[in-house]
Amino acid sequence: MNGNPFREPVKPYIDYWEKEGMTEESRLNDWAACEGNENGTFSWKVKQQFPDETDEAARMRQEHAFQRCLIRSGYRYMGNCSSEYMKARPLCGAP
């Protein structure tokens, strides 16, 4: 047997974002327009890293810009925002 049979399957990141009246196709199009990956994930782009910017700083800057783009497009994050770590992210209401 592989893995824990009682563990809930992990939803793809894209499935945590909802918008009234959206279709799967429109959500994927909006996702790509905000520079998300075609498979519903997000990864930082090394080529968009500024000189002297750390990998972590570049990843956070790009991820926050991605989240703000989805929010501006009318999406709402439906995941867990209870931890301090998550509360510090745009998807959970931080600027």
Tab-separated table of C-alpha atoms in Angstrom:
chain	number	residue	atom	x	y	z
A	1	MET	CA	0.000	0.000	0.000
A	2	ASN	CA	1.287	3.480	-0.867
A	3	GLY	CA	0.619	6.414	1.465
A	4	ASN	CA	-2.012	6.958	4.131
A	5	PRO	CA	-5.416	5.688	2.958
A	6	PHE	CA	-7.174	8.121	5.325
A	7	ARG	CA	-5.430	11.248	4.102
A	8	GLU	CA	-7.517	13.714	2.110
A	9	PRO	CA	-6.262	14.238	-1.439
A	10	VAL	CA	-4.474	17.548	-1.947
A	11	LYS	CA	-6.361	19.927	-4.210
A	12	PRO	CA	-4.437	21.735	-6.938
A	13	TYR	CA	-3.653	25.380	-6.067
A	14	ILE	CA	-6.003	26.640	-8.792
A	15	ASP	CA	-8.955	24.886	-7.135
A	16	TYR	CA	-8.679	27.208	-4.108
A	17	TRP	CA	-9.509	30.262	-6.250
A	18	GLU	CA	-13.144	30.989	-7.115
A	19	LYS	CA	-15.003	33.745	-8.907
A	20	GLU	CA	-18.717	34.154	-9.361
A	21	GLY	CA	-19.768	32.999	-12.803
A	22	MET	CA	-16.393	31.504	-13.675
A	23	THR	CA	-15.991	28.412	-15.787
A	24	GLU	CA	-13.007	26.089	-15.622
A	25	GLU	CA	-11.876	27.476	-18.975
A	26	SER	CA	-12.175	31.113	-17.891
A	27	ARG	CA	-10.362	30.400	-14.629
A	28	LEU	CA	-7.501	28.712	-16.478
A	29	ASN	CA	-7.309	31.632	-18.926
A	30	ASP	CA	-7.233	34.150	-16.067
A	31	TRP	CA	-4.664	31.985	-14.268
A	32	ALA	CA	-2.365	32.054	-17.295
A	33	ALA	CA	-2.927	35.813	-17.770
A	34	CYS	CA	-1.638	36.310	-14.210
A	35	GLU	CA	1.431	34.194	-15.095
A	36	GLY	CA	0.300	30.985	-13.454
A	37	ASN	CA	1.340	27.667	-14.959
A	38	GLU	CA	-0.952	25.911	-17.434
A	39	ASN	CA	-1.377	22.976	-15.040
A	40	GLY	CA	-2.942	25.145	-12.300
A	41	THR	CA	0.197	25.678	-10.241
A	42	PHE	CA	2.431	28.697	-9.754
A	43	SER	CA	6.206	28.819	-9.820
A	44	TRP	CA	8.540	31.761	-9.780
A	45	LYS	CA	10.351	32.733	-12.938
A	46	VAL	CA	14.139	32.887	-12.550
A	47	LYS	CA	14.409	35.145	-15.600
A	48	GLN	CA	12.264	37.747	-13.799
A	49	GLN	CA	14.594	37.870	-10.796
A	50	PHE	CA	16.219	41.265	-10.219
A	51	PRO	CA	20.015	41.555	-9.964
A	52	ASP	CA	21.135	41.045	-6.350
A	53	GLU	CA	17.646	39.777	-5.372
A	54	THR	CA	17.673	36.561	-3.368
A	55	ASP	CA	15.779	33.566	-4.692
A	56	GLU	CA	13.363	33.784	-1.756
A	57	ALA	CA	12.714	37.507	-2.259
A	58	ALA	CA	12.104	36.971	-5.988
A	59	ARG	CA	9.743	34.072	-5.319
A	60	MET	CA	7.748	36.036	-2.729
A	61	ARG	CA	7.540	39.163	-4.908
A	62	GLN	CA	6.317	37.180	-7.899
A	63	GLU	CA	3.912	35.072	-5.870
A	64	HIS	CA	2.366	38.132	-4.223
A	65	ALA	CA	2.025	39.853	-7.618
A	66	PHE	CA	0.328	36.703	-8.929
A	67	GLN	CA	-2.114	36.649	-6.003
A	68	ARG	CA	-2.900	40.365	-6.421
A	69	CYS	CA	-3.540	39.810	-10.137
A	70	LEU	CA	-6.097	37.088	-9.397
A	71	ILE	CA	-7.755	39.271	-6.756
A	72	ARG	CA	-7.947	42.212	-9.206
A	73	SER	CA	-9.534	39.799	-11.687
A	74	GLY	CA	-12.335	39.101	-9.183
A	75	TYR	CA	-11.087	35.849	-7.630
A	76	ARG	CA	-11.257	34.967	-3.985
A	77	TYR	CA	-8.963	32.512	-2.228
A	78	MET	CA	-11.023	29.788	-0.531
A	79	GLY	CA	-8.200	28.066	1.353
A	80	ASN	CA	-7.177	28.239	4.990
A	81	CYS	CA	-6.094	31.697	6.182
A	82	SER	CA	-5.838	30.930	9.905
A	83	SER	CA	-2.050	30.937	10.364
A	84	GLU	CA	0.052	34.082	10.777
A	85	TYR	CA	2.102	32.970	7.772
A	86	MET	CA	-0.990	32.917	5.538
A	87	LYS	CA	-2.445	36.125	6.989
A	88	ALA	CA	0.682	37.924	5.751
A	89	ARG	CA	-0.126	37.028	2.121
A	90	PRO	CA	-2.347	38.987	-0.285
A	91	LEU	CA	-4.557	35.942	-0.857
A	92	CYS	CA	-5.594	36.140	2.800
A	93	GLY	CA	-6.095	39.909	2.911
A	94	ALA	CA	-2.612	41.392	3.407
A	95	PRO	CA	-1.759	44.362	1.180
